[in-house]
Coordinates of C-alpha atoms and ligand atoms in Angstrom, one line a residue:
M1473 CA 0.0 -0.1 0.1
A1474 CA 1.4 3.5 -1.1
K1475 CA 2.7 5.4 2.2
K1476 CA 0.5 8.2 3.4
G1477 CA 1.1 10.9 6.2
I1478 CA 4.0 10.9 8.6
D1479 CA 5.4 7.5 6.9
L1480 CA 5.5 9.3 3.7
L1481 CA 7.3 12.2 5.1
R1482 CA 9.9 9.7 6.5
D1483 CA 10.3 8.0 3.4
R1484 CA 13.5 9.5 1.8
R1485 CA 12.6 8.1 -1.6
K1486 CA 9.4 9.6 -1.7
N1487 CA 9.5 12.7 0.4
K1488 CA 9.1 16.1 -1.2
S1489 CA 8.3 17.7 2.2
T1490 CA 7.1 21.3 1.6
A1491 CA 6.9 20.6 -2.5
F1492 CA 3.7 18.4 -1.8
T1493 CA 1.1 20.3 -3.6
R1494 CA -2.4 21.1 -2.0
E1495 CA -3.9 18.1 -3.8
E1496 CA -1.1 15.6 -2.9
R1497 CA -1.5 17.1 0.7
N1498 CA -5.3 16.3 0.8
A1499 CA -5.1 12.9 -0.7
L1500 CA -2.0 11.6 1.0
G1501 CA -3.0 12.6 4.6
L1502 CA -0.3 15.4 4.8
R1503 CA -2.6 18.2 5.9
G1504 CA -1.5 19.9 9.1
L1505 CA 1.8 18.0 8.8
L1506 CA 3.5 20.8 6.8
P1507 CA 3.6 24.5 6.9
Y1508 CA 1.2 26.2 4.5
A1509 CA 3.3 27.5 1.7
V1510 CA 4.2 25.1 -1.2
S1511 CA 7.7 25.2 -2.5
S1512 CA 9.2 24.4 -5.9
Q1513 CA 12.1 22.0 -5.9
K1514 CA 13.9 25.1 -7.0
M1515 CA 13.3 26.9 -4.0
Q1516 CA 14.1 24.0 -1.7
V1517 CA 17.4 23.8 -3.4
D1518 CA 18.1 27.5 -3.0
R1519 CA 17.2 27.4 0.7
I1520 CA 19.5 24.3 1.3
V1521 CA 22.3 25.9 -0.6
T1522 CA 21.9 29.1 1.5
N1523 CA 22.0 27.1 4.7
I1524 CA 24.9 25.0 3.7
R1525 CA 26.9 28.1 3.1
R1526 CA 26.1 29.6 6.4
Q1527 CA 27.6 26.7 8.2
D1528 CA 31.0 27.4 9.8
D1529 CA 33.1 24.7 8.4
D1530 CA 33.1 21.9 5.6
I1531 CA 32.3 19.1 8.2
D1532 CA 29.3 20.9 9.4
R1533 CA 28.3 21.2 5.5
Y1534 CA 29.3 17.6 5.3
L1535 CA 26.9 16.6 7.9
A1536 CA 24.1 18.9 7.0
L1537 CA 24.2 17.4 3.4
F1538 CA 24.3 13.9 5.1
Q1539 CA 21.3 14.6 7.2
L1540 CA 19.3 15.8 3.9
M1541 CA 20.1 12.6 2.3
H1542 CA 18.3 11.0 4.8
R1543 CA 15.3 13.2 4.8
N1544 CA 14.8 13.4 1.0
D1545 CA 17.2 11.5 -1.6
R1546 CA 15.8 13.6 -4.7
L1547 CA 16.4 17.1 -3.0
Y1548 CA 19.8 15.9 -2.1
Y1549 CA 20.9 14.9 -5.4
Q1550 CA 19.2 18.0 -6.9
V1551 CA 21.4 20.1 -4.7
I1552 CA 24.6 18.1 -5.7
M1553 CA 23.8 18.3 -9.3
E1554 CA 23.0 21.9 -9.5
N1555 CA 26.2 22.8 -7.5
I1556 CA 28.7 20.2 -8.6
E1557 CA 31.8 22.1 -8.3
E1558 CA 30.8 23.5 -4.9
M1559 CA 29.5 20.3 -3.2
L1560 CA 31.9 17.6 -4.7
P1561 CA 34.8 18.6 -2.2
I1562 CA 32.2 18.5 0.5
I1563 CA 30.5 15.2 -0.1
Y1564 CA 33.9 13.7 -1.2
T1565 CA 37.7 14.4 -0.9
P1566 CA 39.1 16.3 0.9
T1567 CA 36.1 16.6 3.5
V1568 CA 35.0 13.1 3.4
G1569 CA 38.8 12.3 4.8
E1570 CA 38.3 14.5 7.8
A1571 CA 34.6 13.0 8.3
C1572 CA 36.1 9.6 8.2
K1573 CA 38.8 10.5 10.8
R1574 CA 36.0 11.6 13.0
F1575 CA 33.3 9.3 12.1
S1576 CA 32.6 7.6 15.4
H1577 CA 32.4 10.9 17.1
L1578 CA 30.1 12.6 14.4
F1579 CA 28.0 9.6 14.0
S1580 CA 24.0 10.3 14.0
L1581 CA 22.3 8.3 11.5
P1582 CA 23.2 4.6 10.3
K1583 CA 23.6 4.3 6.6
G1584 CA 25.2 1.3 4.8
F1585 CA 25.8 -2.4 5.6
Y1586 CA 28.6 -3.4 8.3
I1587 CA 29.9 -7.1 8.4
T1588 CA 32.3 -8.2 11.1
P1589 CA 34.2 -11.5 11.8
E1590 CA 31.4 -12.4 14.3
D1591 CA 28.9 -12.7 11.3
K1592 CA 30.8 -15.6 9.8
G1593 CA 28.4 -18.0 8.3
Q1594 CA 25.5 -15.7 8.2
I1595 CA 26.2 -13.1 6.0
Y1596 CA 23.8 -14.1 3.1
E1597 CA 21.1 -14.2 5.7
M1598 CA 22.0 -10.7 7.2
L1599 CA 22.3 -9.1 3.7
K1600 CA 18.5 -9.9 3.5
N1601 CA 18.0 -7.3 6.4
W1602 CA 18.8 -4.5 3.7
N1603 CA 15.5 -3.2 2.7
H1604 CA 16.2 -3.1 -1.0
R1605 CA 16.4 -6.3 -3.3
D1606 CA 17.2 -4.7 -6.7
I1607 CA 21.0 -3.8 -5.9
K1608 CA 23.1 -2.8 -8.8
V1609 CA 26.3 -1.5 -7.4
I1610 CA 28.1 -2.2 -4.2
V1611 CA 31.2 -0.3 -3.0
A1612 CA 32.9 -2.1 -0.3
T1613 CA 36.0 -1.4 1.8
D1614 CA 37.7 -3.0 4.7
G1615 CA 39.0 0.5 5.8
E1616 CA 42.6 -0.4 6.0
R1617 CA 43.8 2.3 3.5
I1618 CA 41.4 5.3 3.5
L1619 CA 42.8 7.9 0.9
G1620 CA 46.2 8.7 2.1
L1621 CA 45.1 8.5 5.8
G1622 CA 45.9 4.9 6.5
D1623 CA 44.0 2.5 8.7
L1624 CA 40.7 4.2 10.0
G1625 CA 38.8 0.7 10.6
A1626 CA 35.0 1.1 10.4
N1627 CA 35.4 4.7 10.0
G1628 CA 36.2 4.3 6.5
M1629 CA 32.6 3.8 6.0
G1630 CA 32.2 7.5 4.8
I1631 CA 34.1 6.3 1.4
P1632 CA 31.5 3.7 0.3
I1633 CA 28.8 6.1 1.1
G1634 CA 30.5 9.0 -0.6
K1635 CA 31.4 7.0 -3.6
L1636 CA 28.1 5.8 -4.2
A1637 CA 26.6 9.3 -3.9
L1638 CA 28.9 10.1 -7.0
Y1639 CA 27.6 7.0 -8.9
T1640 CA 24.1 8.7 -8.7
A1641 CA 24.9 12.2 -9.0
F1642 CA 27.4 11.8 -11.8
G1643 CA 26.5 8.4 -13.4
G1644 CA 22.7 8.4 -12.8
I1645 CA 22.7 5.1 -11.0
D1646 CA 19.3 5.0 -8.9
P1647 CA 20.3 5.4 -5.0
G1648 CA 18.0 2.7 -4.3
K1649 CA 19.9 0.3 -6.1
C1650 CA 23.4 1.2 -4.3
L1651 CA 24.8 -0.5 -1.2
P1652 CA 27.8 1.0 0.7
V1653 CA 29.5 -2.0 2.6
M1654 CA 31.9 -1.8 5.3
I1655 CA 33.6 -5.3 5.7
D1656 CA 35.0 -4.5 9.5
V1657 CA 37.7 -7.0 10.1
G1658 CA 39.0 -4.9 12.9
T1659 CA 41.7 -2.1 13.0
N1660 CA 45.3 -2.1 13.7
N1661 CA 45.0 1.7 14.7
K1662 CA 45.7 1.3 18.5
E1663 CA 44.5 4.9 19.1
L1664 CA 40.9 4.1 17.4
R1665 CA 40.6 0.9 19.4
E1666 CA 41.2 2.5 22.6
D1667 CA 38.6 5.5 21.8
M1668 CA 35.5 5.0 24.0
L1669 CA 33.3 6.2 21.2
Y1670 CA 34.8 4.1 18.4
L1671 CA 31.9 2.2 16.7
G1672 CA 33.9 -0.4 14.9
Y1673 CA 34.8 -4.1 15.9
P1674 CA 37.6 -3.1 18.5
H1675 CA 40.1 -5.6 17.9
P1676 CA 43.0 -6.2 15.8
R1677 CA 42.6 -6.9 12.0
I1678 CA 41.9 -10.7 11.2
T1679 CA 44.4 -11.8 8.8
G1680 CA 45.3 -14.7 6.5
E1681 CA 42.9 -17.4 6.0
A1682 CA 40.2 -16.0 8.4
Y1683 CA 40.2 -12.6 6.5
D1684 CA 40.2 -14.6 3.1
E1685 CA 37.3 -16.7 4.1
L1686 CA 35.1 -13.8 5.3
I1687 CA 35.6 -11.7 2.3
D1688 CA 34.9 -15.0 0.2
E1689 CA 31.6 -15.4 2.1
F1690 CA 30.6 -11.9 1.3
V1691 CA 31.4 -11.9 -2.4
M1692 CA 29.5 -15.2 -2.7
A1693 CA 26.4 -13.8 -0.9
V1694 CA 26.4 -10.9 -2.9
K1695 CA 26.7 -13.0 -6.1
K1696 CA 23.7 -15.1 -5.0
L1697 CA 21.4 -12.6 -3.7
Y1698 CA 22.2 -9.7 -6.3
P1699 CA 23.0 -11.4 -9.6
G1700 CA 24.7 -8.9 -12.2
V1701 CA 25.8 -6.5 -9.4
L1702 CA 28.9 -4.4 -10.1
L1703 CA 31.2 -4.8 -6.8
Q1704 CA 33.5 -2.0 -6.6
F1705 CA 36.7 -2.6 -4.0
E1706 CA 37.7 0.6 -2.4
D1707 CA 40.6 1.7 -0.3
F1708 CA 42.1 -1.8 0.5
L1709 CA 45.5 -2.0 1.3
T1710 CA 47.8 -2.6 -1.9
P1711 CA 48.5 -6.3 -1.4
N1712 CA 45.0 -7.1 -0.6
A1713 CA 43.9 -4.7 -3.4
Y1714 CA 45.6 -6.9 -5.9
K1715 CA 44.8 -10.2 -4.3
L1716 CA 41.1 -9.5 -4.2
L1717 CA 40.9 -8.3 -7.7
N1718 CA 42.9 -11.1 -9.3
R1719 CA 40.8 -13.7 -7.2
Y1720 CA 37.4 -12.2 -8.2
K1721 CA 37.7 -10.6 -11.6
N1722 CA 36.5 -13.8 -13.3
K1723 CA 33.9 -14.7 -10.7
I1724 CA 31.8 -11.6 -10.5
L1725 CA 31.6 -8.3 -12.3
C1726 CA 34.1 -6.4 -10.3
F1727 CA 36.6 -3.8 -10.2
N1728 CA 39.0 -1.7 -8.0
D1729 CA 38.8 1.8 -8.3
D1730 CA 42.1 2.5 -6.9
I1731 CA 43.8 0.6 -9.3
Q1732 CA 41.8 0.6 -12.4
G1733 CA 39.5 3.6 -12.0
T1734 CA 42.7 5.8 -11.0
A1735 CA 44.5 4.3 -14.1
S1736 CA 41.7 5.4 -16.6
V1737 CA 41.4 9.0 -15.2
A1738 CA 45.1 9.4 -15.3
L1739 CA 45.6 8.0 -18.7
A1740 CA 43.0 10.6 -19.8
G1741 CA 45.0 13.2 -18.3
V1742 CA 48.3 12.2 -20.1
L1743 CA 46.5 11.8 -23.4
A1744 CA 45.1 15.4 -23.0
S1745 CA 48.4 16.6 -22.1
C1746 CA 49.6 15.8 -25.5
K1747 CA 47.2 18.2 -27.1
I1748 CA 48.9 21.0 -24.9
T1749 CA 52.8 19.9 -25.4
G1750 CA 52.2 18.8 -28.7
K1751 CA 54.2 15.6 -28.0
E1752 CA 53.2 12.1 -29.4
F1753 CA 51.7 9.9 -26.7
K1754 CA 53.7 6.8 -28.1
D1755 CA 56.9 8.9 -27.6
L1756 CA 56.2 9.8 -23.8
K1757 CA 58.5 8.6 -20.9
V1758 CA 56.6 8.8 -17.4
M1759 CA 58.0 8.6 -14.0
F1760 CA 56.4 7.6 -10.9
L1761 CA 57.1 8.5 -7.3
G1762 CA 55.3 5.8 -5.2
A1763 CA 54.9 2.4 -6.3
G1764 CA 51.7 1.2 -4.6
S1765 CA 48.3 0.3 -6.1
A1766 CA 47.4 3.7 -7.6
A1767 CA 50.7 4.4 -9.5
T1768 CA 51.1 0.7 -10.5
G1769 CA 47.4 0.5 -11.9
I1770 CA 48.3 3.7 -14.0
A1771 CA 51.3 2.1 -15.3
D1772 CA 49.7 -1.0 -16.3
L1773 CA 47.3 0.7 -18.2
L1774 CA 49.8 3.2 -19.7
K1775 CA 51.6 0.4 -20.9
S1776 CA 48.5 -1.1 -22.8
A1777 CA 47.8 2.3 -24.2
L1778 CA 51.4 2.5 -25.4
M1779 CA 51.1 -0.8 -27.0
K1780 CA 47.8 0.3 -28.7
H1781 CA 49.9 3.1 -30.3
G1782 CA 52.3 0.4 -31.8
L1783 CA 54.9 -0.2 -29.0
S1784 CA 56.0 -3.7 -28.2
E1785 CA 55.5 -4.8 -24.5
K1786 CA 59.2 -4.5 -23.9
E1787 CA 59.5 -1.0 -25.4
A1788 CA 56.4 0.2 -23.3
L1789 CA 57.8 -1.2 -20.0
K1790 CA 61.1 0.8 -20.9
R1791 CA 59.0 4.1 -21.0
L1792 CA 57.8 3.5 -17.3
N1793 CA 59.9 4.1 -14.4
F1794 CA 59.2 3.9 -10.7
C1795 CA 60.7 5.5 -7.6
D1796 CA 60.0 5.2 -4.0
I1797 CA 61.6 6.4 -0.8
D1798 CA 64.7 4.1 -1.8
G1799 CA 65.1 5.8 -5.1
L1800 CA 64.7 4.1 -8.6
L1801 CA 63.1 0.6 -8.6
V1802 CA 65.4 -1.7 -10.3
K1803 CA 66.1 -5.4 -11.1
G1804 CA 67.3 -7.1 -8.0
R1805 CA 66.2 -4.7 -5.5
K1806 CA 65.0 -6.7 -2.4
G1807 CA 61.3 -6.7 -1.2
L1808 CA 59.7 -5.9 -4.5
M1809 CA 56.1 -6.8 -4.9
E1810 CA 54.8 -8.9 -7.8
H1811 CA 53.2 -6.0 -9.3
N1812 CA 56.5 -3.9 -9.3
L1813 CA 58.5 -6.6 -11.1
P1814 CA 57.8 -5.6 -14.7
Y1815 CA 58.9 -2.0 -13.9
A1816 CA 62.2 -3.0 -12.3
H1817 CA 64.6 -2.4 -15.1
D1818 CA 68.0 -3.5 -15.5
M1819 CA 69.6 -0.4 -14.3
N1820 CA 71.8 1.0 -11.2
S1821 CA 69.6 2.4 -8.6
I1822 CA 69.7 6.3 -8.2
P1823 CA 68.0 8.4 -6.0
F1824 CA 64.8 10.1 -7.4
K1825 CA 66.0 13.6 -8.1
E1826 CA 68.8 12.1 -10.2
A1827 CA 66.6 9.7 -11.8
I1828 CA 64.6 12.9 -13.0
S1829 CA 67.7 14.6 -14.6
T1830 CA 69.0 11.1 -15.8
L1831 CA 66.0 9.6 -17.5
E1832 CA 64.3 12.9 -18.4
P1833 CA 60.6 12.0 -18.1
D1834 CA 57.8 13.9 -20.1
V1835 CA 55.5 13.4 -17.3
L1836 CA 55.9 12.9 -13.4
I1837 CA 53.2 11.2 -11.5
G1838 CA 53.1 11.1 -7.6
A1839 CA 50.8 8.6 -5.7
T1840 CA 52.9 8.4 -2.5
G1841 CA 50.3 9.4 0.2
S1842 CA 53.3 11.6 1.5
G1843 CA 52.6 15.3 1.4
G1844 CA 55.3 17.7 -0.1
T1845 CA 57.4 15.1 -1.7
F1846 CA 57.6 17.1 -4.8
D1847 CA 59.7 20.0 -3.7
Q1848 CA 61.3 23.0 -5.6
E1849 CA 64.3 21.0 -6.9
V1850 CA 61.8 18.2 -8.1
I1851 CA 59.9 20.8 -10.1
E1852 CA 62.9 22.6 -11.3
A1853 CA 64.5 19.3 -12.5
M1854 CA 61.2 18.5 -14.6
S1855 CA 61.3 22.1 -15.9
K1856 CA 65.0 21.8 -17.0
V1857 CA 64.2 18.6 -19.2
N1858 CA 60.5 19.8 -20.4
E1859 CA 59.2 23.1 -22.1
R1860 CA 55.9 22.3 -20.5
P1861 CA 56.4 19.5 -17.6
V1862 CA 53.4 17.7 -16.6
I1863 CA 52.9 17.0 -13.0
F1864 CA 50.3 14.7 -11.4
A1865 CA 50.3 15.1 -7.5
L1866 CA 47.5 12.7 -6.9
S1867 CA 47.9 12.0 -3.1
N1868 CA 44.9 12.7 -0.8
P1869 CA 43.4 14.4 0.8
T1870 CA 45.0 18.0 0.2
S1871 CA 47.6 17.7 3.0
K1872 CA 49.1 14.6 1.4
A1873 CA 49.4 16.2 -2.1
E1874 CA 52.9 15.8 -3.5
C1875 CA 53.1 19.6 -4.1
T1876 CA 50.4 22.4 -4.4
A1877 CA 49.1 23.9 -7.7
E1878 CA 50.8 27.3 -6.5
Q1879 CA 54.1 25.5 -6.0
A1880 CA 54.2 23.7 -9.5
Y1881 CA 53.3 26.8 -11.2
S1882 CA 55.9 29.1 -9.4
W1883 CA 58.5 26.6 -9.3
S1884 CA 58.2 26.1 -13.0
D1885 CA 57.7 29.7 -14.0
G1886 CA 54.0 29.0 -14.7
K1887 CA 55.1 26.1 -17.3
A1888 CA 53.8 23.3 -15.4
I1889 CA 50.7 21.5 -16.6
F1890 CA 49.4 20.3 -13.2
V1891 CA 46.8 17.7 -12.0
S1892 CA 46.1 16.9 -8.4
G1893 CA 44.0 14.2 -6.7
S1894 CA 42.2 16.8 -4.4
P1895 CA 41.1 20.1 -5.7
F1896 CA 43.1 23.1 -5.8
N1897 CA 41.9 26.6 -6.9
P1898 CA 42.9 28.4 -9.8
V1899 CA 46.3 30.4 -9.6
E1900 CA 47.0 33.8 -10.8
Y1901 CA 50.7 33.6 -12.1
K1902 CA 52.3 36.9 -13.9
G1903 CA 48.9 38.0 -15.0
K1904 CA 47.6 34.7 -16.3
T1905 CA 45.1 32.5 -14.7
L1906 CA 46.1 28.9 -14.4
V1907 CA 43.6 26.2 -13.9
P1908 CA 44.8 22.8 -12.2
G1909 CA 43.0 19.7 -13.2
Q1910 CA 41.5 17.4 -10.5
G1911 CA 42.2 13.8 -11.6
N1912 CA 39.1 12.6 -9.9
N1913 CA 38.1 9.1 -10.5
A1914 CA 34.7 10.3 -10.4
Y1915 CA 35.1 11.3 -14.0
I1916 CA 35.3 7.7 -14.9
F1917 CA 33.6 5.1 -12.5
P1918 CA 30.1 6.4 -12.6
G1919 CA 30.0 6.3 -16.4
L1920 CA 32.0 3.1 -16.7
G1921 CA 29.8 1.5 -14.1
M1922 CA 26.6 2.5 -16.1
G1923 CA 27.9 1.2 -19.3
L1924 CA 29.0 -2.1 -17.6
L1925 CA 25.4 -2.5 -16.0
V1926 CA 23.4 -1.6 -19.2
S1927 CA 25.4 -3.8 -21.3
K1928 CA 25.2 -6.8 -18.6
A1929 CA 29.2 -7.0 -19.0
K1930 CA 30.8 -10.1 -17.5
G1931 CA 33.8 -8.3 -16.6
V1932 CA 36.1 -5.2 -16.9
N1933 CA 39.3 -5.2 -19.0
D1934 CA 42.0 -3.0 -19.9
Q1935 CA 40.2 -2.2 -23.4
L1936 CA 37.3 -0.9 -21.6
L1937 CA 39.5 1.2 -19.2
L1938 CA 41.4 2.5 -22.1
A1939 CA 38.0 3.5 -24.2
A1940 CA 36.7 5.3 -20.9
A1941 CA 40.0 7.1 -20.8
E1942 CA 40.0 8.2 -24.3
T1943 CA 36.4 9.3 -24.3
L1944 CA 37.2 11.3 -21.1
A1945 CA 40.2 13.0 -22.9
D1946 CA 37.9 13.7 -26.1
Q1947 CA 35.7 15.8 -23.7
V1948 CA 38.4 18.3 -22.8
T1949 CA 37.6 21.5 -24.7
E1950 CA 40.2 24.0 -26.3
E1951 CA 39.2 26.5 -23.5
D1952 CA 40.0 24.0 -21.0
L1953 CA 43.7 23.1 -22.6
A1954 CA 44.2 27.0 -23.0
Q1955 CA 44.1 27.2 -19.3
G1956 CA 46.3 24.1 -18.6
K1957 CA 43.3 22.2 -17.5
L1958 CA 43.4 18.3 -18.6
Y1959 CA 39.8 17.4 -17.6
P1960 CA 36.5 18.8 -18.8
S1961 CA 34.4 21.0 -16.4
L1962 CA 32.7 19.2 -13.7
K1963 CA 29.5 20.9 -15.0
N1964 CA 29.4 18.7 -17.7
I1965 CA 29.9 15.8 -15.8
R1966 CA 26.6 13.9 -16.7
Q1967 CA 27.3 14.5 -20.4
V1968 CA 30.7 13.1 -19.9
S1969 CA 29.4 10.0 -17.7
H1970 CA 26.8 9.4 -20.5
A1971 CA 29.5 9.5 -23.1
I1972 CA 31.7 7.1 -21.3
A1973 CA 28.7 4.7 -20.6
C1974 CA 27.9 4.5 -24.2
R1975 CA 31.4 3.9 -25.3
V1976 CA 32.0 1.1 -22.7
A1977 CA 28.7 -0.6 -23.6
N1978 CA 29.3 -0.3 -27.2
L1979 CA 32.7 -2.1 -26.7
V1980 CA 31.2 -4.7 -24.4
Y1981 CA 28.9 -5.8 -27.1
E1982 CA 31.5 -5.7 -29.7
L1983 CA 34.1 -7.7 -27.8
G1984 CA 31.5 -10.2 -26.8
L1985 CA 31.9 -9.4 -23.1
T1986 CA 28.2 -10.2 -22.5
R1987 CA 25.3 -12.6 -23.5
K1988 CA 23.1 -9.7 -24.5
R1989 CA 22.5 -8.0 -28.0
R1990 CA 23.1 -4.5 -28.4
P1991 CA 19.9 -2.7 -28.5
T1992 CA 19.5 -0.3 -31.5
N1993 CA 18.6 2.7 -29.4
L1994 CA 21.5 2.2 -26.8
E1995 CA 22.3 5.9 -26.3
D1996 CA 18.6 6.7 -25.6
R1997 CA 18.3 3.8 -23.5
I1998 CA 21.3 4.7 -21.2
R1999 CA 20.1 8.3 -20.9
K2000 CA 16.6 7.4 -20.0
N2001 CA 18.2 4.8 -17.4
M2002 CA 19.9 7.7 -15.7
Y2003 CA 18.5 8.6 -12.4
D2004 CA 16.7 12.1 -12.3
P2005 CA 16.1 13.5 -9.1
K2006 CA 13.7 16.2 -10.2
Y2007 CA 10.2 15.7 -8.8
Ligands
NAD14 P1 50.2 2.6 -1.5 O1 50.4 2.7 0.0 O2 49.9 1.4 -2.1 O3 51.4 3.2 -2.1 C1 52.3 4.3 -1.7 C2 53.7 4.1 -2.4 O4 54.4 5.4 -2.1 C3 54.5 3.1 -1.9 O5 55.2 2.5 -2.7 C4 55.5 3.6 -0.9 O6 56.7 3.0 -0.7 C5 55.6 5.1 -1.5 N1 56.1 6.2 -0.7 C6 55.5 6.7 0.5 N2 56.2 7.7 1.0 C7 56.8 7.8 0.0 C8 57.9 9.2 -0.2 N3 58.3 10.0 0.9 N4 58.7 9.1 -1.0 C9 58.7 8.1 -2.1 N5 58.0 7.2 -2.0 C10 57.0 7.0 -1.0 O7 49.0 3.6 -1.6 P2 48.2 4.0 -3.0 O8 46.8 3.1 -2.8 O9 49.1 3.5 -4.3 O10 47.6 5.4 -2.9 C11 48.8 6.3 -2.8 C12 48.1 7.9 -2.9 O11 47.4 7.9 -4.0 C13 47.1 7.9 -1.8 O12 47.3 9.1 -1.1 C14 45.8 8.1 -2.6 O13 44.7 8.9 -1.9 C15 46.1 8.5 -3.8 N6 45.1 8.2 -5.0 C16 44.7 9.4 -5.7 C17 43.7 9.0 -6.6 C18 43.3 10.1 -7.4 O14 43.4 11.1 -7.2 N7 42.6 10.0 -8.5 C19 43.4 7.6 -6.9 C20 43.8 6.7 -6.2 C21 44.8 7.0 -5.1

């Protein structure tokens, strides 16, 4: 039976609050439950935005938006979509990092699904407690590497919630079909465990077989209960991130955004950078600082892209070099992880700064989680070997960025083409406005996800990630490039996501990665599938 009265006002999916018309108020038992005036959705959005702006800081803004999400889905998404550039840093990085750190102290309303080692053997039954059955996208984390902030245990739940909000706002996935999951296996963060208010499972992390079995039970339960669901692994520690991706990529439609989403968005930026520097993509040399999941994921996809542009695998690998705190990664270095091996070349190890002047990379990509690692000497060394050095400082949140936009521009005398993980404001330099690009994975995963779901893809491969990156790079305008910006305006994100979804879905059909046939009206079908929060 359709909900009425107070129950209707408490249903976040159906609530319109003061926008219920007089007729609706009469018919739905709402008379007396709302003040007299009827607002339009536009008036409601304006009211909310004014109130958000009045808050003292971004955490208060984050909380105000979180509460709104609980009251009224459609109004929440309308607020976000009409004010994307202003709201994104509040609902996602950098504010979400601060919100995660303080999650247990700020907690007011439960959202998402929690699994702990005590739930072993019961996960399938427990998932039935979730009130929606038609789940299409799950974002799951174990909270061990939240952004660049480390092990935040169950406090990391802010990340799956935030990512799924972006799936809806940017990619048009219905919020009722999204499920944020925290696989709370404990935390090795002693400070959290000793915090009286900590809400997670207050034990050291389970590891080894116990960990593997719990994750396996979760994945199998999800597969059984929600066939065809897209499972996104998020913010797992690098060895687990690779292990899970490799274990499940052929068992369930899944991908790891830190590895694959980051790779695709970074590749798009590198492709777009060639339009400014005039260099051929196939000639590029790329240097990474940091050899974890983000950087290696980017390198793996760059390798595929270079091969697509005609290089052999051996030639492509040679173009990609990694440094970490111990300098250049080379063959024979002790302690290398499996994913590092293809990039450990037969050379002598030299310190990072020396590696820049010796190897003369065209592009420098930082994914260290260590703030300030691109100092003046680094940027000057890149400027010495490049007319327009391309600098990616991807670490999040803002405090962890390898350098700021201002530093990149001033140390390169305004020549750097700069991309960051967290947003930076435009910089005035010698009378010119220079606009940093934000290599935000949210340019890729919502459209990619929609494309995979619509085409009922069986899996994700490099060809799809490449196609998503190329489509994103194609959306960058001459005007963006003139300002040094490697990504399109976020104002166009729905259009960007739609373009990516269409390209990905088309390729899924073409590659036979689905049992379904391509519908003739694919573009329209995807557009119609996209959630519209207007009443
Ligand atoms: P990770 O822990 O797997 O890898 C970090 C790597 O950096 C390791 O190889 C480590 O040895 C190296 N490192 C650490 N400190 C260093 C230092 N001072 N000098 C040189 N090397 C150093 O982490 P990850 O998953 O690869 O993520 C790294 C960062 O990238 C995080 O801050 C994350 O937020 C960010 N990231 C950004 C995006 C994006 O902006 N689109 C996407 C994914 C990850």
